[in-house]
PDB file of C-alpha atoms and ligand atoms in Angstrom:
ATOM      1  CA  UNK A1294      88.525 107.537 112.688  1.00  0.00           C
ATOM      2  CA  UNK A1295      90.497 110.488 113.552  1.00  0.00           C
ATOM      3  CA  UNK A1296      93.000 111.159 110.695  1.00  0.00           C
ATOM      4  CA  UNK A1297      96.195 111.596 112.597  1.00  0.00           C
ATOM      5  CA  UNK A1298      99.538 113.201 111.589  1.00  0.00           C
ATOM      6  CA  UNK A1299     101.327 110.430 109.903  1.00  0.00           C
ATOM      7  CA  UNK A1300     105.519 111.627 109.856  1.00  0.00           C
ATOM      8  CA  UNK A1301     107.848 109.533 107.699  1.00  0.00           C
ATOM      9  CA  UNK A1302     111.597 110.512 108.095  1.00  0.00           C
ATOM     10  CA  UNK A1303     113.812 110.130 104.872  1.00  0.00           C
ATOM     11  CA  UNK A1304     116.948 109.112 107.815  1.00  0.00           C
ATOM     12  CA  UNK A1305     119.807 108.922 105.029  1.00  0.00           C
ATOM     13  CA  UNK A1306     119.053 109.273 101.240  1.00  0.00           C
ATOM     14  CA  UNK A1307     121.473 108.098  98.242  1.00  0.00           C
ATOM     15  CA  UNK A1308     122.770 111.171  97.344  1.00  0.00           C
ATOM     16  CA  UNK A1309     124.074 113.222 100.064  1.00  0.00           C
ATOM     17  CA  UNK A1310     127.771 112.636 101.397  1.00  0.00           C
ATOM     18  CA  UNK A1311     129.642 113.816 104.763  1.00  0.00           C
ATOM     19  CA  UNK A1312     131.586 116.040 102.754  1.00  0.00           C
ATOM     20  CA  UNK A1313     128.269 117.933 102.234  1.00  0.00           C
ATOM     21  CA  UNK A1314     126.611 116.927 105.572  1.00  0.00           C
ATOM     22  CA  UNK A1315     128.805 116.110 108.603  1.00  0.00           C
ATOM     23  CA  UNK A1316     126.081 114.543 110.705  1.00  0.00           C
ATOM     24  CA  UNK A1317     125.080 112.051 108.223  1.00  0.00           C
ATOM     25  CA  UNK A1318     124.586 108.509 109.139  1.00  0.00           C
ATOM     26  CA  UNK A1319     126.031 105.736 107.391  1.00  0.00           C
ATOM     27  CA  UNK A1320     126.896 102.480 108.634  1.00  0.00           C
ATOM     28  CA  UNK A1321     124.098 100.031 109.884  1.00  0.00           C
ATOM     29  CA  UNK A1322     124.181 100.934 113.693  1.00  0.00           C
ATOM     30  CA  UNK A1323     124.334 104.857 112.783  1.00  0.00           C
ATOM     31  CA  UNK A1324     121.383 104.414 110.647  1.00  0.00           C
ATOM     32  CA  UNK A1325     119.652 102.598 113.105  1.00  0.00           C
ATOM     33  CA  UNK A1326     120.519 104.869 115.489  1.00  0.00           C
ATOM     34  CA  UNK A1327     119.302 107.570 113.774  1.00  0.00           C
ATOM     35  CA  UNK A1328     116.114 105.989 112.850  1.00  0.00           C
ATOM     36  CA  UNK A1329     115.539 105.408 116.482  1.00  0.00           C
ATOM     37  CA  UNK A1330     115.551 108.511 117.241  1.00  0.00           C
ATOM     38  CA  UNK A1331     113.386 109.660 114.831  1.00  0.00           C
ATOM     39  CA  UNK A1332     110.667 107.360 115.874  1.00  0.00           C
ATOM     40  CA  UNK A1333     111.208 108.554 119.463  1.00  0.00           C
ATOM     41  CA  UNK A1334     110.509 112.193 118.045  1.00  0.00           C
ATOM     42  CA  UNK A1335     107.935 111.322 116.507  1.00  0.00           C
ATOM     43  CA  UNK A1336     108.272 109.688 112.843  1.00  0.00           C
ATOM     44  CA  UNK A1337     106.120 106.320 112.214  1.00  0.00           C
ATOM     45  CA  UNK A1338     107.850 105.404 108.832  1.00  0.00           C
ATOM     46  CA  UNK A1339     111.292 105.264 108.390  1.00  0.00           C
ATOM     47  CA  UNK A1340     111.914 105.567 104.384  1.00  0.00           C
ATOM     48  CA  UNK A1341     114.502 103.700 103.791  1.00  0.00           C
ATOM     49  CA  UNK A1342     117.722 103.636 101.667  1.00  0.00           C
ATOM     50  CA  UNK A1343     121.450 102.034 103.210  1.00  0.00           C
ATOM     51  CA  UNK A1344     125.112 102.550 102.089  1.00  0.00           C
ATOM     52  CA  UNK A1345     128.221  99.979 101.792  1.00  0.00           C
ATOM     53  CA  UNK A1346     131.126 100.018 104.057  1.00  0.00           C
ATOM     54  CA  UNK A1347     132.447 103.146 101.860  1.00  0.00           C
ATOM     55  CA  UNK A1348     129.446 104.972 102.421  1.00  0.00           C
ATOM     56  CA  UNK A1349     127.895 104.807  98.955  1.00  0.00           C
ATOM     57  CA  UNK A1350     124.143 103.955  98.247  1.00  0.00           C
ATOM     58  CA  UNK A1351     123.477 100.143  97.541  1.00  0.00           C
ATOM     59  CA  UNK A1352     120.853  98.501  97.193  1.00  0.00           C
ATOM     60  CA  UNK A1353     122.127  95.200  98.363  1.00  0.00           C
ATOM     61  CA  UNK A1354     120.170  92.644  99.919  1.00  0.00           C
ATOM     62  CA  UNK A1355     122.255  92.123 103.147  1.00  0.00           C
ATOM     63  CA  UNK A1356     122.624  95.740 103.997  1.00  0.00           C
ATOM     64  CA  UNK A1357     118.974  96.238 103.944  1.00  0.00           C
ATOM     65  CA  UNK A1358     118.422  93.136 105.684  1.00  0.00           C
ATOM     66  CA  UNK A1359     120.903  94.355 108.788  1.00  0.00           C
ATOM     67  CA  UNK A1360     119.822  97.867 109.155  1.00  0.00           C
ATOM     68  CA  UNK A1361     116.507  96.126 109.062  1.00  0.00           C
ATOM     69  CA  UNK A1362     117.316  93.620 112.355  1.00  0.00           C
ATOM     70  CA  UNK A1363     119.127  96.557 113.565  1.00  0.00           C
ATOM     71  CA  UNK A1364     116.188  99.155 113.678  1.00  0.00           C
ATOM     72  CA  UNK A1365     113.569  96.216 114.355  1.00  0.00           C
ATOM     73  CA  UNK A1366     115.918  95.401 117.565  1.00  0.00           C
ATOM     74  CA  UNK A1367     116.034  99.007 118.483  1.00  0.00           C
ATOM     75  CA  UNK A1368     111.925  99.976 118.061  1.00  0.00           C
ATOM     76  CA  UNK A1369     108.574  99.359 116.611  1.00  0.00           C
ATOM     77  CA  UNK A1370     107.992 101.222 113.300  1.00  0.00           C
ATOM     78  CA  UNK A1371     106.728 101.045 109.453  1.00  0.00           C
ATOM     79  CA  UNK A1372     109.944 100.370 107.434  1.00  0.00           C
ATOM     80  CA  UNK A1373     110.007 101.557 104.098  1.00  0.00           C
ATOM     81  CA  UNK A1374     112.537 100.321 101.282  1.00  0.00           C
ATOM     82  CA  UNK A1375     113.536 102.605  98.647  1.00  0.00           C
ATOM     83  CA  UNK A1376     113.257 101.265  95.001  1.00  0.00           C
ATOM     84  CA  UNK A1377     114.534 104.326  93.418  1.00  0.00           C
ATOM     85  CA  UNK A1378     118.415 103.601  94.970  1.00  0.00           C
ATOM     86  CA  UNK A1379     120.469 106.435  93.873  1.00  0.00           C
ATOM     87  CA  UNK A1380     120.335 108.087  90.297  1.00  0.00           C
ATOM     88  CA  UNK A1381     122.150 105.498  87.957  1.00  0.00           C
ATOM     89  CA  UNK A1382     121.211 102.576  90.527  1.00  0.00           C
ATOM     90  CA  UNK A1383     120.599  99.514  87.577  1.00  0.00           C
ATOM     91  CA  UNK A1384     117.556  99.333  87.166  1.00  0.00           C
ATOM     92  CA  UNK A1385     117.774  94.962  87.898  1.00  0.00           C
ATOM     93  CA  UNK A1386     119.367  96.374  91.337  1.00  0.00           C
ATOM     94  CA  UNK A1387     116.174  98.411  92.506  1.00  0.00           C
ATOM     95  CA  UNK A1388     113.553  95.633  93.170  1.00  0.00           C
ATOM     96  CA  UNK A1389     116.144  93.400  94.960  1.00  0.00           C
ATOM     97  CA  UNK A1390     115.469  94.451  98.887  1.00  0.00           C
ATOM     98  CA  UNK A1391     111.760  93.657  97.967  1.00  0.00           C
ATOM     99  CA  UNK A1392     112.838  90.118  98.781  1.00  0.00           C
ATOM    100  CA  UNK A1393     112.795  90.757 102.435  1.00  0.00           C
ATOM    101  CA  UNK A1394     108.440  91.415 102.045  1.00  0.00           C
ATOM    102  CA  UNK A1395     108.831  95.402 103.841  1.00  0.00           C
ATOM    103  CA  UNK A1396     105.593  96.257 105.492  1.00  0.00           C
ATOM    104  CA  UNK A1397     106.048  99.458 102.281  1.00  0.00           C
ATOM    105  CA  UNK A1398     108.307 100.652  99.212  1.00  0.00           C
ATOM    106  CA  UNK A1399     108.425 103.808  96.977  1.00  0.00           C
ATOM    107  CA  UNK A1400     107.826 103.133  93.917  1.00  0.00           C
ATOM    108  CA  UNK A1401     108.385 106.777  91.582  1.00  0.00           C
ATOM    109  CA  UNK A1402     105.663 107.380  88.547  1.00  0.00           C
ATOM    110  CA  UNK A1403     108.609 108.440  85.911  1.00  0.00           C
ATOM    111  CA  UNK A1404     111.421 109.775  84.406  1.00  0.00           C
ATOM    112  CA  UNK A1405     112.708 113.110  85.063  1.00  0.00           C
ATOM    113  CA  UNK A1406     115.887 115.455  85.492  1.00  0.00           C
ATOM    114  CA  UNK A1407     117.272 115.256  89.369  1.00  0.00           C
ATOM    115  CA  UNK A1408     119.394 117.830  89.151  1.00  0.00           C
ATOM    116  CA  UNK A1409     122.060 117.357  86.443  1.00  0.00           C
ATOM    117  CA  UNK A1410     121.650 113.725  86.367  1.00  0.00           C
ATOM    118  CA  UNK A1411     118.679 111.864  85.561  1.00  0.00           C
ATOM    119  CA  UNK A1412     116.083 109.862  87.554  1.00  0.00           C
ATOM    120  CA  UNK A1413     115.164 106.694  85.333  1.00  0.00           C
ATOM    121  CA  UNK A1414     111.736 105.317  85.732  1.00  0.00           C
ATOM    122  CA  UNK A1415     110.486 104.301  82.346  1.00  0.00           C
ATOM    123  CA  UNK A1416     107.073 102.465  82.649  1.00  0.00           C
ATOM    124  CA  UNK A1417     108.896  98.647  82.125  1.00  0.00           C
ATOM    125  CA  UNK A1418     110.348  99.786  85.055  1.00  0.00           C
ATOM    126  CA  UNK A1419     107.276 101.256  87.374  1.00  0.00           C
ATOM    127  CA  UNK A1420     105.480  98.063  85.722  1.00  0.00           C
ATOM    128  CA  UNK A1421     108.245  95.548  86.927  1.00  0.00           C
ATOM    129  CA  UNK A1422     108.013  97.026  90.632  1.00  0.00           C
ATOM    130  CA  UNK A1423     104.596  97.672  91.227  1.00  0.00           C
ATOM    131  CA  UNK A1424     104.082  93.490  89.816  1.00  0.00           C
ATOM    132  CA  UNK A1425     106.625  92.459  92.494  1.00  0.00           C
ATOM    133  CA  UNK A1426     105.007  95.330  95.238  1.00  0.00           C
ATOM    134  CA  UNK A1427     101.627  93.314  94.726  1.00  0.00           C
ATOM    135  CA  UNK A1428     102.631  89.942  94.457  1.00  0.00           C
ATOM    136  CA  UNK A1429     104.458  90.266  97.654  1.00  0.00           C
ATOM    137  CA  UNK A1430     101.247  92.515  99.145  1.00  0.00           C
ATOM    138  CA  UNK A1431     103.866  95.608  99.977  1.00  0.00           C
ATOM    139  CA  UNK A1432     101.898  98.549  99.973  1.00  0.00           C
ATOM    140  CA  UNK A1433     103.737 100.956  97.676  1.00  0.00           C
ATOM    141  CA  UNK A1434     104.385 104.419  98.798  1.00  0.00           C
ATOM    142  CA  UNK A1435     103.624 106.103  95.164  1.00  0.00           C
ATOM    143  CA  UNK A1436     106.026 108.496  94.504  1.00  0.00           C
ATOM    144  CA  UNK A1437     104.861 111.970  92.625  1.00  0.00           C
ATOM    145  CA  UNK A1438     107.669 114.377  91.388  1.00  0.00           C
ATOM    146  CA  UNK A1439     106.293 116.087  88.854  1.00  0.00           C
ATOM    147  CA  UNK A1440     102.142 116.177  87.669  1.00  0.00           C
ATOM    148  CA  UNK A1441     102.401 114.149  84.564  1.00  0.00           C
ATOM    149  CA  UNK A1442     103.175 111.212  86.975  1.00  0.00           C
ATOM    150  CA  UNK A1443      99.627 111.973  88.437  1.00  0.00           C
ATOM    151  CA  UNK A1444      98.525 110.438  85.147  1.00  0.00           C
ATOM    152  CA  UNK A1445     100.228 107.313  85.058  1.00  0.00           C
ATOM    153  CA  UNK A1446      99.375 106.839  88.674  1.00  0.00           C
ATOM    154  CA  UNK A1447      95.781 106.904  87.188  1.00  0.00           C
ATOM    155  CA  UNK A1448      96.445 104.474  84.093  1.00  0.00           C
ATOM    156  CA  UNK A1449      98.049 102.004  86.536  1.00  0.00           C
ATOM    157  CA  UNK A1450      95.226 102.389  89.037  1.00  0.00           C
ATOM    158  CA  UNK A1451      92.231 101.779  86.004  1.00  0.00           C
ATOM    159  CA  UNK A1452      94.245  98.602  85.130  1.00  0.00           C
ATOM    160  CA  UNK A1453      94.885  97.100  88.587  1.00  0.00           C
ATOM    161  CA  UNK A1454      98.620  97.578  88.757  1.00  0.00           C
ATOM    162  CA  UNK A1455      98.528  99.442  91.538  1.00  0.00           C
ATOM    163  CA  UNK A1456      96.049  97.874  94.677  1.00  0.00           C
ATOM    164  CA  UNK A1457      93.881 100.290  96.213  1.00  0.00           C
ATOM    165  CA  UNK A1458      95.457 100.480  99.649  1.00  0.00           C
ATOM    166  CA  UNK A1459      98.520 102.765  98.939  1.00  0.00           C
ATOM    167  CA  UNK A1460     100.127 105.646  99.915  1.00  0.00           C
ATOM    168  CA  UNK A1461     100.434 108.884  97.959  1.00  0.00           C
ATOM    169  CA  UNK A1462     104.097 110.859  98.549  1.00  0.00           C
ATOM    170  CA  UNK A1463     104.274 114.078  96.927  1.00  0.00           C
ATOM    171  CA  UNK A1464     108.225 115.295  96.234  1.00  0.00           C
ATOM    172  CA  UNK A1465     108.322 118.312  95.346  1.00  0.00           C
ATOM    173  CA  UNK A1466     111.193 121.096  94.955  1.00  0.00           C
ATOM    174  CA  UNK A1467     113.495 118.323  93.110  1.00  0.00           C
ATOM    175  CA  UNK A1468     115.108 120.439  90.231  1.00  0.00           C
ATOM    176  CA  UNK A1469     113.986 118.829  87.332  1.00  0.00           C
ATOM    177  CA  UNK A1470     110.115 118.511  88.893  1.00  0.00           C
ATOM    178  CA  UNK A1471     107.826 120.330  90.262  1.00  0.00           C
ATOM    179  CA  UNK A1472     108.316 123.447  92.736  1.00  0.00           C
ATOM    180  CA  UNK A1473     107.372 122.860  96.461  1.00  0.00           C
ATOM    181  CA  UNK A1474     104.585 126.035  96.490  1.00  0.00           C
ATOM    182  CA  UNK A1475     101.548 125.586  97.828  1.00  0.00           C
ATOM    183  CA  UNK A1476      99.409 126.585  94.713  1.00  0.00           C
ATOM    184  CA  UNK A1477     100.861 122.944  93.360  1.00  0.00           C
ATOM    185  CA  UNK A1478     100.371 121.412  96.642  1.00  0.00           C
ATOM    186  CA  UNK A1479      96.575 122.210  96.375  1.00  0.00           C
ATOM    187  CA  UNK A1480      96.854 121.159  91.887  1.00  0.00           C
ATOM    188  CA  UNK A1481      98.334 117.710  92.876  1.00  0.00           C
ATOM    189  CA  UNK A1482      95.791 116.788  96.154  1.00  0.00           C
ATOM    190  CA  UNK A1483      92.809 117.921  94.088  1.00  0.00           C
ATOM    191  CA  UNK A1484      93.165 115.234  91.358  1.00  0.00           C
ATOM    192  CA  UNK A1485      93.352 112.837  94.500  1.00  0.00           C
ATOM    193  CA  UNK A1486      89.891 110.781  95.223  1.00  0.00           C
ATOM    194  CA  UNK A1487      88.474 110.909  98.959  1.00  0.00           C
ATOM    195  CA  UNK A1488      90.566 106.965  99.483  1.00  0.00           C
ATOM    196  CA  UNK A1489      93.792 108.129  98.629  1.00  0.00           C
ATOM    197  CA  UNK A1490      95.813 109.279 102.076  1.00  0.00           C
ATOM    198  CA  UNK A1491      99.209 111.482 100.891  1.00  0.00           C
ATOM    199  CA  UNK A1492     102.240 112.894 102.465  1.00  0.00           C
ATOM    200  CA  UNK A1493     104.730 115.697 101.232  1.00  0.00           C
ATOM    201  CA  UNK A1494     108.023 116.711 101.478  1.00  0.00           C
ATOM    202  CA  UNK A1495     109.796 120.039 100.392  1.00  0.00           C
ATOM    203  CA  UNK A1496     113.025 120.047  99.483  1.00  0.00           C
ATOM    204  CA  UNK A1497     115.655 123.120 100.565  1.00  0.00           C
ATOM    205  CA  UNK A1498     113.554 125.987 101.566  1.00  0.00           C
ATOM    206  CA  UNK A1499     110.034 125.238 101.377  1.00  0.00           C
ATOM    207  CA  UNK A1500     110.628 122.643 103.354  1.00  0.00           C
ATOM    208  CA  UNK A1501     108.804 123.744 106.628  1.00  0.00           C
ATOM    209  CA  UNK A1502     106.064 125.838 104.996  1.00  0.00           C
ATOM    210  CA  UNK A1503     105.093 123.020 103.012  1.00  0.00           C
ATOM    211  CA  UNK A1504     104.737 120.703 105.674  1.00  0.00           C
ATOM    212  CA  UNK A1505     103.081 123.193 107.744  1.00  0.00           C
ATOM    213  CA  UNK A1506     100.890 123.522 105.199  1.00  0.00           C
ATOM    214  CA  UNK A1507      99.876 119.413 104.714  1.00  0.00           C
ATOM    215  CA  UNK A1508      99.182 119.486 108.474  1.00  0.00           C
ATOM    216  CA  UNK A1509      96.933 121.892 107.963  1.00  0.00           C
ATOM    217  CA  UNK A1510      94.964 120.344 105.125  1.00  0.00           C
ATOM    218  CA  UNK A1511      94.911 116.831 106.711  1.00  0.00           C
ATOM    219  CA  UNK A1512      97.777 115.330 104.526  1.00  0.00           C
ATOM    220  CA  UNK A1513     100.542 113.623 106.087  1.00  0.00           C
ATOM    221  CA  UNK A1514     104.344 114.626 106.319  1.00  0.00           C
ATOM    222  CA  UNK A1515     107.843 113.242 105.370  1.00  0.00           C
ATOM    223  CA  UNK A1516     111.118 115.257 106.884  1.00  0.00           C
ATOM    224  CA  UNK A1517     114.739 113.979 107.188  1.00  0.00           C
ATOM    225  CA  UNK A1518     118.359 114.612 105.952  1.00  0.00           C
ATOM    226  CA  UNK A1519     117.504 112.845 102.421  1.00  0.00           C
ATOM    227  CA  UNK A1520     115.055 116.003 102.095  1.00  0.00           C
ATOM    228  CA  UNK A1521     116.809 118.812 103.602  1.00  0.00           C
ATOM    229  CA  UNK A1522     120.154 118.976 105.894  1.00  0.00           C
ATOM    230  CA  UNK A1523     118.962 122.536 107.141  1.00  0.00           C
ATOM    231  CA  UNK A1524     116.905 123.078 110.150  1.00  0.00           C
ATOM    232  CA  UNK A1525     116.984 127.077 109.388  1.00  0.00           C
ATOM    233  CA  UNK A1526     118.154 129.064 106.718  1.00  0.00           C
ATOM    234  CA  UNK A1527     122.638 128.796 106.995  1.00  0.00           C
ATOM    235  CA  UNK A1528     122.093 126.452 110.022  1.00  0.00           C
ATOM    236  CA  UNK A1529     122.362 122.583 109.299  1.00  0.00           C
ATOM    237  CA  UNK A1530     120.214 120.093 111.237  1.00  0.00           C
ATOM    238  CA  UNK A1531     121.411 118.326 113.826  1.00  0.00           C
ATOM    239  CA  UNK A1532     119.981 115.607 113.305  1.00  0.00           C
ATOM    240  CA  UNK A1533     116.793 113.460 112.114  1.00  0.00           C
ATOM    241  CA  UNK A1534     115.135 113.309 115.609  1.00  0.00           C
ATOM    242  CA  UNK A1535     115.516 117.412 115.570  1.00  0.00           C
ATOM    243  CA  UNK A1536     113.357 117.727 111.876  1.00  0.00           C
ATOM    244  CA  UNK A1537     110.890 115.190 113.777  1.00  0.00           C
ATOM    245  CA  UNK A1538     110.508 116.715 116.668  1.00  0.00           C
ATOM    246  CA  UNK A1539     109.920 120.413 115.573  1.00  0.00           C
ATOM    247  CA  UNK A1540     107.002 118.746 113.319  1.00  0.00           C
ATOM    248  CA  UNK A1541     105.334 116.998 116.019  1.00  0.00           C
ATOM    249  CA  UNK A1542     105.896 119.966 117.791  1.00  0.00           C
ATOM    250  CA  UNK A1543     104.156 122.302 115.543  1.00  0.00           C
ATOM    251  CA  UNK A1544     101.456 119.406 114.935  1.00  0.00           C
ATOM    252  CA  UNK A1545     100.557 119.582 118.602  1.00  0.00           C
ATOM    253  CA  UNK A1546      99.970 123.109 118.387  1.00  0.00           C
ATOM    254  CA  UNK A1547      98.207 122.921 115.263  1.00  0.00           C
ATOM    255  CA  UNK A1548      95.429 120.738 117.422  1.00  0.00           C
ATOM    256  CA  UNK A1549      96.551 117.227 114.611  1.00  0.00           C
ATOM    257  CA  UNK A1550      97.381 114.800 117.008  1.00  0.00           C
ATOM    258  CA  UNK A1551     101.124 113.092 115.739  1.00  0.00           C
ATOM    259  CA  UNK A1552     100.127 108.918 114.851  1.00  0.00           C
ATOM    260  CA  UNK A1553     101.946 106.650 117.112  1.00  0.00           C
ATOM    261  CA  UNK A1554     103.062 103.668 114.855  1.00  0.00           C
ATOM    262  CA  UNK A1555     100.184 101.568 115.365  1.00  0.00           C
ATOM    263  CA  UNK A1556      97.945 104.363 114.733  1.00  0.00           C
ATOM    264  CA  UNK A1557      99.567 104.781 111.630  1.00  0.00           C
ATOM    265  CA  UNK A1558      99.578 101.344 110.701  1.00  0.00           C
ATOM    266  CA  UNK A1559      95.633 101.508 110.751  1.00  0.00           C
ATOM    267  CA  UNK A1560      95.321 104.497 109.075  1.00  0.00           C
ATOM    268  CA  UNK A1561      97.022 102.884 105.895  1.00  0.00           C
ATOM    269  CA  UNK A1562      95.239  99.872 106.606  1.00  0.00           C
ATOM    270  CA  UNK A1563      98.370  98.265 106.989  1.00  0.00           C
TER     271      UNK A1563
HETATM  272  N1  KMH B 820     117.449 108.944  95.209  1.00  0.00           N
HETATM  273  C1  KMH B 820     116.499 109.371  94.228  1.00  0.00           C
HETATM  274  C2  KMH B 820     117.091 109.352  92.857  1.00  0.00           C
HETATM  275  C3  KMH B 820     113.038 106.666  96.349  1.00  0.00           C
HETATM  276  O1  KMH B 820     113.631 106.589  97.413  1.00  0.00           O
HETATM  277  O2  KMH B 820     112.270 105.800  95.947  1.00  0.00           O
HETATM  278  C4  KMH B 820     115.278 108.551  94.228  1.00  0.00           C
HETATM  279  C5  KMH B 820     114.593 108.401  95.516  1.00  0.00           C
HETATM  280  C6  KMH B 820     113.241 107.851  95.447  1.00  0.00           C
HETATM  281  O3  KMH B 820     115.109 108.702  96.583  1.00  0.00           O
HETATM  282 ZN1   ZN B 821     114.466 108.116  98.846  1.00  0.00          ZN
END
């Protein structure tokens, strides 16, 4: 099977504002919208996370269920929840959009500094998700910020809380966890066995030579606004579609053929 370029795009986030980033989209249609878009350019998995009517992350039920009829009306793709909400999120919050059975969710390997605040995973937590990920079969998208969480990835796997068929996502450049280089791009993928398929992101700066990178080495890709609001250094993206769309651009060219959605959806075994 040819192993083709696999592009998630993070469309909104939880911690990013307007006042920050002008372009960003909030409401259900301008998520959907945006998500569109995206998939148009290119992206097969949308990563999802949704904000109230004042624009503020929330992991409520409804909202994900509308921007999910909303971007199911609009086009064909692999929808994504976020578990990990916003920093502070409850913890009895995170797990409730897993009632709607998403074809994937995140689900983060710890607890670490995100920035000043910090990003609470403890393993009750990571334990509670991953049971309702598997009872529901949702194919987690495991997230790794930092390498310790490589091990607890592998203590889950030897005991079975974590099914075979899921998805590796590498954050990296988050201060608090581990730098987006390429030295601990090559550290993290090496502890990976030949079944595990993986995607990174880069936040801020390493953002494209990272990717660039992971299309080169056969990994997979994640871009979007939730990752970085700058298309070049000073200039702010446009948009979601425009992160896409250079990608698959520069995928082309690289000879790594971009996955349309179905193609994707085998290639996790989805
Ligand atoms: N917003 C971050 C604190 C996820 O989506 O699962 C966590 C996050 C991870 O974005
Ligand atoms: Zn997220």
């Amino acid at each position: 099977m040819t192993n083709n370029l696999i592009i998630t795009c993070a469309v909104v986030g939880a911690e990013l504002s307007r006042d920050i980033y002008p372009h960003l989209p909030l409401s259900p249609d301008e998520i959907a919208n945006s998500a569109e878009e995206a998939v148009k350019a290119g992206a097969s998995i949308i990563h999802l996370h949704v904000r109230d009517e004042n624009g503020l992350p929330t992991q409520n039920v409804d909202v994900f269920e509308e921007v999910t009829d909303k971007i199911k009306k609009r086009c064909d793709c692999i929808i994504q929840y976020s578990t990990g909400g916003a920093v502070g999120t409850p913890l009895s919050a995170r797990s409730d959009p897993l009632r709607l059975k998403p074809e994937m969710a995140t689900l983060s390997m710890g607890t670490m500094n995100f920035g000043a605040d910090i990003y609470e995973n403890s393993l009750n937590t990571i334990e509670h998700l991953a049971n309702t990920m598997m009872k529901q079969s949702i194919m987690p998208e495991v997230e790794i910020f930092d390498c310790g969480m490589m091990d607890t990835l592998e203590r889950m796997l030897g005991k079975g809380m974590i099914p075979k068929k899921h998805h590796v996502d590498f954050v990296l450049g988050v201060p608090g966890g581990m730098a987006a280089t390429i030295k601990n791009l090559i550290f993290l993928t090496d502890r990976l066995s030949k079944d595990q398929a993986w995607t990174v992101t880069g936040l801020g700066k390493a953002h494209l030579p990272i990717t660039m990178h992971a299309i080169a080495m056969g990994g997979h890709v994640r871009s979007g606004i939730e990752d970085t609001i700058y298309y070049s250094k000073g200039e702010l993206a446009l948009s979601n579609a425009q992160l896409v769309k250079r990608i698959s651009r520069i995928a082309e060219e690289m000879g790594r053929p971009v996955a349309s959605v179905g193609k994707a959806r085998e290639q996790l075994g989805l």
